[in-house]
């Protein structure tokens, strides 16, 4: 299954999905330092892109023909460790993720974030975008602590 990772950071989500048998065909992020680390760990394209630019992002992602899009939009605006103001700007990237997924229309998508996102309007707006695009939604809180 062909996967594209958005907000790939240094590649944690890509690594997990790769170990689960997915073929990660491309990754996108806007943070040069994280992409430098990513490129040392993976051989597929890791592309610097402003994912807030939905049209340009969709155009760059489409040729990879993903069956699934995975991604973890930045959590700082939602995290209990942060300022917890979903309107600081980074929260808008959750909406951008939903818009990109709805334009590319992969068969599946996985979005990872912090538990506190469940209490935000940004998540509700993203869920509306996903549902309008025809996706059924299942979500859960996963405690991955050892």
mmCIF file with all atom_site columns, C-alpha atoms in Angstrom:
data_model
loop_
_atom_site.group_PDB
_atom_site.id
_atom_site.type_symbol
_atom_site.label_atom_id
_atom_site.label_alt_id
_atom_site.label_comp_id
_atom_site.label_asym_id
_atom_site.label_entity_id
_atom_site.label_seq_id
_atom_site.pdbx_PDB_ins_code
_atom_site.Cartn_x
_atom_site.Cartn_y
_atom_site.Cartn_z
_atom_site.occupancy
_atom_site.B_iso_or_equiv
_atom_site.pdbx_formal_charge
_atom_site.auth_seq_id
_atom_site.auth_comp_id
_atom_site.auth_asym_id
_atom_site.auth_atom_id
_atom_site.pdbx_PDB_model_num
ATOM 1   C CA . UNK A 1 1   ? 0.000   0.000  0.000  1.00 0.00 ? 1   UNK A CA 1
ATOM 2   C CA . UNK A 1 2   ? 1.422   3.370  -1.056 1.00 0.00 ? 2   UNK A CA 1
ATOM 3   C CA . UNK A 1 3   ? 1.658   5.916  1.764  1.00 0.00 ? 3   UNK A CA 1
ATOM 4   C CA . UNK A 1 4   ? 2.556   9.598  1.932  1.00 0.00 ? 4   UNK A CA 1
ATOM 5   C CA . UNK A 1 5   ? 3.525   11.173 5.272  1.00 0.00 ? 5   UNK A CA 1
ATOM 6   C CA . UNK A 1 6   ? 2.571   14.821 5.882  1.00 0.00 ? 6   UNK A CA 1
ATOM 7   C CA . UNK A 1 7   ? 4.229   16.774 8.709  1.00 0.00 ? 7   UNK A CA 1
ATOM 8   C CA . UNK A 1 8   ? 6.774   13.950 8.689  1.00 0.00 ? 8   UNK A CA 1
ATOM 9   C CA . UNK A 1 9   ? 9.233   15.540 11.119 1.00 0.00 ? 9   UNK A CA 1
ATOM 10  C CA . UNK A 1 10  ? 12.189  13.210 11.571 1.00 0.00 ? 10  UNK A CA 1
ATOM 11  C CA . UNK A 1 11  ? 10.145  10.165 10.542 1.00 0.00 ? 11  UNK A CA 1
ATOM 12  C CA . UNK A 1 12  ? 8.620   8.432  13.560 1.00 0.00 ? 12  UNK A CA 1
ATOM 13  C CA . UNK A 1 13  ? 5.245   7.852  11.931 1.00 0.00 ? 13  UNK A CA 1
ATOM 14  C CA . UNK A 1 14  ? 6.867   6.799  8.655  1.00 0.00 ? 14  UNK A CA 1
ATOM 15  C CA . UNK A 1 15  ? 9.020   4.264  10.486 1.00 0.00 ? 15  UNK A CA 1
ATOM 16  C CA . UNK A 1 16  ? 6.039   2.725  12.257 1.00 0.00 ? 16  UNK A CA 1
ATOM 17  C CA . UNK A 1 17  ? 3.986   2.453  9.089  1.00 0.00 ? 17  UNK A CA 1
ATOM 18  C CA . UNK A 1 18  ? 6.970   1.109  7.159  1.00 0.00 ? 18  UNK A CA 1
ATOM 19  C CA . UNK A 1 19  ? 7.491   -1.585 9.815  1.00 0.00 ? 19  UNK A CA 1
ATOM 20  C CA . UNK A 1 20  ? 3.789   -2.426 9.451  1.00 0.00 ? 20  UNK A CA 1
ATOM 21  C CA . UNK A 1 21  ? 4.365   -3.143 5.756  1.00 0.00 ? 21  UNK A CA 1
ATOM 22  C CA . UNK A 1 22  ? 3.419   0.145  4.117  1.00 0.00 ? 22  UNK A CA 1
ATOM 23  C CA . UNK A 1 23  ? 5.419   1.499  1.191  1.00 0.00 ? 23  UNK A CA 1
ATOM 24  C CA . UNK A 1 24  ? 6.210   5.091  2.161  1.00 0.00 ? 24  UNK A CA 1
ATOM 25  C CA . UNK A 1 25  ? 6.621   6.759  -1.226 1.00 0.00 ? 25  UNK A CA 1
ATOM 26  C CA . UNK A 1 26  ? 7.126   10.379 -0.103 1.00 0.00 ? 26  UNK A CA 1
ATOM 27  C CA . UNK A 1 27  ? 7.171   12.631 2.928  1.00 0.00 ? 27  UNK A CA 1
ATOM 28  C CA . UNK A 1 28  ? 6.502   16.344 3.319  1.00 0.00 ? 28  UNK A CA 1
ATOM 29  C CA . UNK A 1 29  ? 7.398   18.893 5.997  1.00 0.00 ? 29  UNK A CA 1
ATOM 30  C CA . UNK A 1 30  ? 8.405   22.546 6.211  1.00 0.00 ? 30  UNK A CA 1
ATOM 31  C CA . UNK A 1 31  ? 11.148  22.163 8.857  1.00 0.00 ? 31  UNK A CA 1
ATOM 32  C CA . UNK A 1 32  ? 14.574  21.887 7.179  1.00 0.00 ? 32  UNK A CA 1
ATOM 33  C CA . UNK A 1 33  ? 16.375  20.411 10.211 1.00 0.00 ? 33  UNK A CA 1
ATOM 34  C CA . UNK A 1 34  ? 13.800  17.643 10.641 1.00 0.00 ? 34  UNK A CA 1
ATOM 35  C CA . UNK A 1 35  ? 13.919  16.889 6.924  1.00 0.00 ? 35  UNK A CA 1
ATOM 36  C CA . UNK A 1 36  ? 17.718  16.583 7.098  1.00 0.00 ? 36  UNK A CA 1
ATOM 37  C CA . UNK A 1 37  ? 17.330  13.886 9.764  1.00 0.00 ? 37  UNK A CA 1
ATOM 38  C CA . UNK A 1 38  ? 14.505  12.242 7.827  1.00 0.00 ? 38  UNK A CA 1
ATOM 39  C CA . UNK A 1 39  ? 16.651  12.017 4.699  1.00 0.00 ? 39  UNK A CA 1
ATOM 40  C CA . UNK A 1 40  ? 19.391  10.216 6.639  1.00 0.00 ? 40  UNK A CA 1
ATOM 41  C CA . UNK A 1 41  ? 16.924  7.520  7.670  1.00 0.00 ? 41  UNK A CA 1
ATOM 42  C CA . UNK A 1 42  ? 14.849  7.010  4.515  1.00 0.00 ? 42  UNK A CA 1
ATOM 43  C CA . UNK A 1 43  ? 15.586  6.804  0.793  1.00 0.00 ? 43  UNK A CA 1
ATOM 44  C CA . UNK A 1 44  ? 12.244  7.970  -0.649 1.00 0.00 ? 44  UNK A CA 1
ATOM 45  C CA . UNK A 1 45  ? 11.685  11.660 -1.425 1.00 0.00 ? 45  UNK A CA 1
ATOM 46  C CA . UNK A 1 46  ? 11.399  13.992 1.582  1.00 0.00 ? 46  UNK A CA 1
ATOM 47  C CA . UNK A 1 47  ? 10.120  17.296 0.267  1.00 0.00 ? 47  UNK A CA 1
ATOM 48  C CA . UNK A 1 48  ? 10.146  20.697 1.924  1.00 0.00 ? 48  UNK A CA 1
ATOM 49  C CA . UNK A 1 49  ? 6.712   22.223 1.462  1.00 0.00 ? 49  UNK A CA 1
ATOM 50  C CA . UNK A 1 50  ? 4.439   24.776 3.075  1.00 0.00 ? 50  UNK A CA 1
ATOM 51  C CA . UNK A 1 51  ? 1.452   22.534 3.764  1.00 0.00 ? 51  UNK A CA 1
ATOM 52  C CA . UNK A 1 52  ? -0.711  25.594 4.453  1.00 0.00 ? 52  UNK A CA 1
ATOM 53  C CA . UNK A 1 53  ? -0.618  26.114 0.688  1.00 0.00 ? 53  UNK A CA 1
ATOM 54  C CA . UNK A 1 54  ? -3.280  23.508 -0.002 1.00 0.00 ? 54  UNK A CA 1
ATOM 55  C CA . UNK A 1 55  ? -3.348  23.833 -3.803 1.00 0.00 ? 55  UNK A CA 1
ATOM 56  C CA . UNK A 1 56  ? 0.432   23.557 -4.194 1.00 0.00 ? 56  UNK A CA 1
ATOM 57  C CA . UNK A 1 57  ? 0.578   20.710 -1.673 1.00 0.00 ? 57  UNK A CA 1
ATOM 58  C CA . UNK A 1 58  ? -2.150  18.719 -3.407 1.00 0.00 ? 58  UNK A CA 1
ATOM 59  C CA . UNK A 1 59  ? -0.378  19.231 -6.732 1.00 0.00 ? 59  UNK A CA 1
ATOM 60  C CA . UNK A 1 60  ? 2.936   17.994 -5.250 1.00 0.00 ? 60  UNK A CA 1
ATOM 61  C CA . UNK A 1 61  ? 1.377   14.967 -3.498 1.00 0.00 ? 61  UNK A CA 1
ATOM 62  C CA . UNK A 1 62  ? -0.944  13.731 -6.283 1.00 0.00 ? 62  UNK A CA 1
ATOM 63  C CA . UNK A 1 63  ? 1.769   12.199 -8.504 1.00 0.00 ? 63  UNK A CA 1
ATOM 64  C CA . UNK A 1 64  ? 2.698   9.808  -5.670 1.00 0.00 ? 64  UNK A CA 1
ATOM 65  C CA . UNK A 1 65  ? -0.812  8.262  -5.867 1.00 0.00 ? 65  UNK A CA 1
ATOM 66  C CA . UNK A 1 66  ? -1.109  7.424  -2.167 1.00 0.00 ? 66  UNK A CA 1
ATOM 67  C CA . UNK A 1 67  ? -3.559  4.770  -0.993 1.00 0.00 ? 67  UNK A CA 1
ATOM 68  C CA . UNK A 1 68  ? -3.176  6.250  2.480  1.00 0.00 ? 68  UNK A CA 1
ATOM 69  C CA . UNK A 1 69  ? -2.038  9.611  3.821  1.00 0.00 ? 69  UNK A CA 1
ATOM 70  C CA . UNK A 1 70  ? -0.576  9.628  7.311  1.00 0.00 ? 70  UNK A CA 1
ATOM 71  C CA . UNK A 1 71  ? 0.395   12.659 9.328  1.00 0.00 ? 71  UNK A CA 1
ATOM 72  C CA . UNK A 1 72  ? 0.656   14.427 12.609 1.00 0.00 ? 72  UNK A CA 1
ATOM 73  C CA . UNK A 1 73  ? -0.078  18.136 12.220 1.00 0.00 ? 73  UNK A CA 1
ATOM 74  C CA . UNK A 1 74  ? 1.740   20.263 14.832 1.00 0.00 ? 74  UNK A CA 1
ATOM 75  C CA . UNK A 1 75  ? 0.273   19.838 18.308 1.00 0.00 ? 75  UNK A CA 1
ATOM 76  C CA . UNK A 1 76  ? 1.738   22.850 20.135 1.00 0.00 ? 76  UNK A CA 1
ATOM 77  C CA . UNK A 1 77  ? -1.512  24.835 20.023 1.00 0.00 ? 77  UNK A CA 1
ATOM 78  C CA . UNK A 1 78  ? -3.390  21.899 21.589 1.00 0.00 ? 78  UNK A CA 1
ATOM 79  C CA . UNK A 1 79  ? -0.820  20.388 23.946 1.00 0.00 ? 79  UNK A CA 1
ATOM 80  C CA . UNK A 1 80  ? -1.252  20.735 27.698 1.00 0.00 ? 80  UNK A CA 1
ATOM 81  C CA . UNK A 1 81  ? 2.458   21.643 27.731 1.00 0.00 ? 81  UNK A CA 1
ATOM 82  C CA . UNK A 1 82  ? 1.881   24.583 25.392 1.00 0.00 ? 82  UNK A CA 1
ATOM 83  C CA . UNK A 1 83  ? -0.113  27.805 25.579 1.00 0.00 ? 83  UNK A CA 1
ATOM 84  C CA . UNK A 1 84  ? -3.263  25.861 24.673 1.00 0.00 ? 84  UNK A CA 1
ATOM 85  C CA . UNK A 1 85  ? -4.640  28.415 22.273 1.00 0.00 ? 85  UNK A CA 1
ATOM 86  C CA . UNK A 1 86  ? -5.846  26.694 19.130 1.00 0.00 ? 86  UNK A CA 1
ATOM 87  C CA . UNK A 1 87  ? -5.876  30.035 17.329 1.00 0.00 ? 87  UNK A CA 1
ATOM 88  C CA . UNK A 1 88  ? -2.108  30.677 17.585 1.00 0.00 ? 88  UNK A CA 1
ATOM 89  C CA . UNK A 1 89  ? -1.696  29.603 13.959 1.00 0.00 ? 89  UNK A CA 1
ATOM 90  C CA . UNK A 1 90  ? -0.296  26.084 14.064 1.00 0.00 ? 90  UNK A CA 1
ATOM 91  C CA . UNK A 1 91  ? -3.762  24.711 14.747 1.00 0.00 ? 91  UNK A CA 1
ATOM 92  C CA . UNK A 1 92  ? -4.700  25.811 11.231 1.00 0.00 ? 92  UNK A CA 1
ATOM 93  C CA . UNK A 1 93  ? -2.393  23.074 9.934  1.00 0.00 ? 93  UNK A CA 1
ATOM 94  C CA . UNK A 1 94  ? -4.928  20.519 11.197 1.00 0.00 ? 94  UNK A CA 1
ATOM 95  C CA . UNK A 1 95  ? -7.458  22.111 8.854  1.00 0.00 ? 95  UNK A CA 1
ATOM 96  C CA . UNK A 1 96  ? -4.866  22.130 6.054  1.00 0.00 ? 96  UNK A CA 1
ATOM 97  C CA . UNK A 1 97  ? -4.277  18.389 6.600  1.00 0.00 ? 97  UNK A CA 1
ATOM 98  C CA . UNK A 1 98  ? -8.009  17.734 6.254  1.00 0.00 ? 98  UNK A CA 1
ATOM 99  C CA . UNK A 1 99  ? -8.244  19.892 3.127  1.00 0.00 ? 99  UNK A CA 1
ATOM 100 C CA . UNK A 1 100 ? -5.278  18.126 1.503  1.00 0.00 ? 100 UNK A CA 1
ATOM 101 C CA . UNK A 1 101 ? -6.691  14.680 2.298  1.00 0.00 ? 101 UNK A CA 1
ATOM 102 C CA . UNK A 1 102 ? -10.084 15.711 0.913  1.00 0.00 ? 102 UNK A CA 1
ATOM 103 C CA . UNK A 1 103 ? -8.479  16.858 -2.351 1.00 0.00 ? 103 UNK A CA 1
ATOM 104 C CA . UNK A 1 104 ? -6.185  13.855 -2.825 1.00 0.00 ? 104 UNK A CA 1
ATOM 105 C CA . UNK A 1 105 ? -8.890  11.390 -1.722 1.00 0.00 ? 105 UNK A CA 1
ATOM 106 C CA . UNK A 1 106 ? -6.765  8.424  -0.677 1.00 0.00 ? 106 UNK A CA 1
ATOM 107 C CA . UNK A 1 107 ? -8.714  5.348  0.365  1.00 0.00 ? 107 UNK A CA 1
ATOM 108 C CA . UNK A 1 108 ? -7.578  5.869  3.977  1.00 0.00 ? 108 UNK A CA 1
ATOM 109 C CA . UNK A 1 109 ? -5.904  8.448  6.165  1.00 0.00 ? 109 UNK A CA 1
ATOM 110 C CA . UNK A 1 110 ? -4.467  8.446  9.682  1.00 0.00 ? 110 UNK A CA 1
ATOM 111 C CA . UNK A 1 111 ? -4.043  11.652 11.653 1.00 0.00 ? 111 UNK A CA 1
ATOM 112 C CA . UNK A 1 112 ? -2.035  11.581 14.880 1.00 0.00 ? 112 UNK A CA 1
ATOM 113 C CA . UNK A 1 113 ? -2.184  14.273 17.553 1.00 0.00 ? 113 UNK A CA 1
ATOM 114 C CA . UNK A 1 114 ? -2.402  14.887 21.297 1.00 0.00 ? 114 UNK A CA 1
ATOM 115 C CA . UNK A 1 115 ? -5.464  13.953 23.358 1.00 0.00 ? 115 UNK A CA 1
ATOM 116 C CA . UNK A 1 116 ? -6.372  17.555 24.045 1.00 0.00 ? 116 UNK A CA 1
ATOM 117 C CA . UNK A 1 117 ? -7.209  18.118 20.358 1.00 0.00 ? 117 UNK A CA 1
ATOM 118 C CA . UNK A 1 118 ? -10.511 16.352 21.110 1.00 0.00 ? 118 UNK A CA 1
ATOM 119 C CA . UNK A 1 119 ? -11.665 19.510 22.931 1.00 0.00 ? 119 UNK A CA 1
ATOM 120 C CA . UNK A 1 120 ? -10.944 21.913 20.066 1.00 0.00 ? 120 UNK A CA 1
ATOM 121 C CA . UNK A 1 121 ? -12.986 23.552 17.361 1.00 0.00 ? 121 UNK A CA 1
ATOM 122 C CA . UNK A 1 122 ? -10.123 22.918 14.923 1.00 0.00 ? 122 UNK A CA 1
ATOM 123 C CA . UNK A 1 123 ? -10.708 19.165 15.214 1.00 0.00 ? 123 UNK A CA 1
ATOM 124 C CA . UNK A 1 124 ? -14.450 19.630 14.771 1.00 0.00 ? 124 UNK A CA 1
ATOM 125 C CA . UNK A 1 125 ? -13.789 21.687 11.633 1.00 0.00 ? 125 UNK A CA 1
ATOM 126 C CA . UNK A 1 126 ? -11.380 19.031 10.306 1.00 0.00 ? 126 UNK A CA 1
ATOM 127 C CA . UNK A 1 127 ? -13.917 16.265 10.996 1.00 0.00 ? 127 UNK A CA 1
ATOM 128 C CA . UNK A 1 128 ? -16.530 18.211 9.032  1.00 0.00 ? 128 UNK A CA 1
ATOM 129 C CA . UNK A 1 129 ? -14.132 18.471 6.082  1.00 0.00 ? 129 UNK A CA 1
ATOM 130 C CA . UNK A 1 130 ? -13.389 14.720 6.226  1.00 0.00 ? 130 UNK A CA 1
ATOM 131 C CA . UNK A 1 131 ? -17.078 13.791 6.452  1.00 0.00 ? 131 UNK A CA 1
ATOM 132 C CA . UNK A 1 132 ? -18.021 16.161 3.633  1.00 0.00 ? 132 UNK A CA 1
ATOM 133 C CA . UNK A 1 133 ? -15.380 14.415 1.508  1.00 0.00 ? 133 UNK A CA 1
ATOM 134 C CA . UNK A 1 134 ? -17.154 11.120 2.203  1.00 0.00 ? 134 UNK A CA 1
ATOM 135 C CA . UNK A 1 135 ? -14.907 9.622  4.864  1.00 0.00 ? 135 UNK A CA 1
ATOM 136 C CA . UNK A 1 136 ? -16.211 7.623  7.790  1.00 0.00 ? 136 UNK A CA 1
ATOM 137 C CA . UNK A 1 137 ? -14.356 8.570  10.953 1.00 0.00 ? 137 UNK A CA 1
ATOM 138 C CA . UNK A 1 138 ? -13.093 6.385  13.770 1.00 0.00 ? 138 UNK A CA 1
ATOM 139 C CA . UNK A 1 139 ? -10.877 7.927  16.412 1.00 0.00 ? 139 UNK A CA 1
ATOM 140 C CA . UNK A 1 140 ? -9.391  6.847  19.695 1.00 0.00 ? 140 UNK A CA 1
ATOM 141 C CA . UNK A 1 141 ? -6.947  7.889  22.372 1.00 0.00 ? 141 UNK A CA 1
ATOM 142 C CA . UNK A 1 142 ? -3.992  5.520  22.363 1.00 0.00 ? 142 UNK A CA 1
ATOM 143 C CA . UNK A 1 143 ? -1.819  5.395  25.467 1.00 0.00 ? 143 UNK A CA 1
ATOM 144 C CA . UNK A 1 144 ? 1.577   4.454  24.022 1.00 0.00 ? 144 UNK A CA 1
ATOM 145 C CA . UNK A 1 145 ? 3.452   4.887  27.310 1.00 0.00 ? 145 UNK A CA 1
ATOM 146 C CA . UNK A 1 146 ? 5.493   1.937  28.473 1.00 0.00 ? 146 UNK A CA 1
#
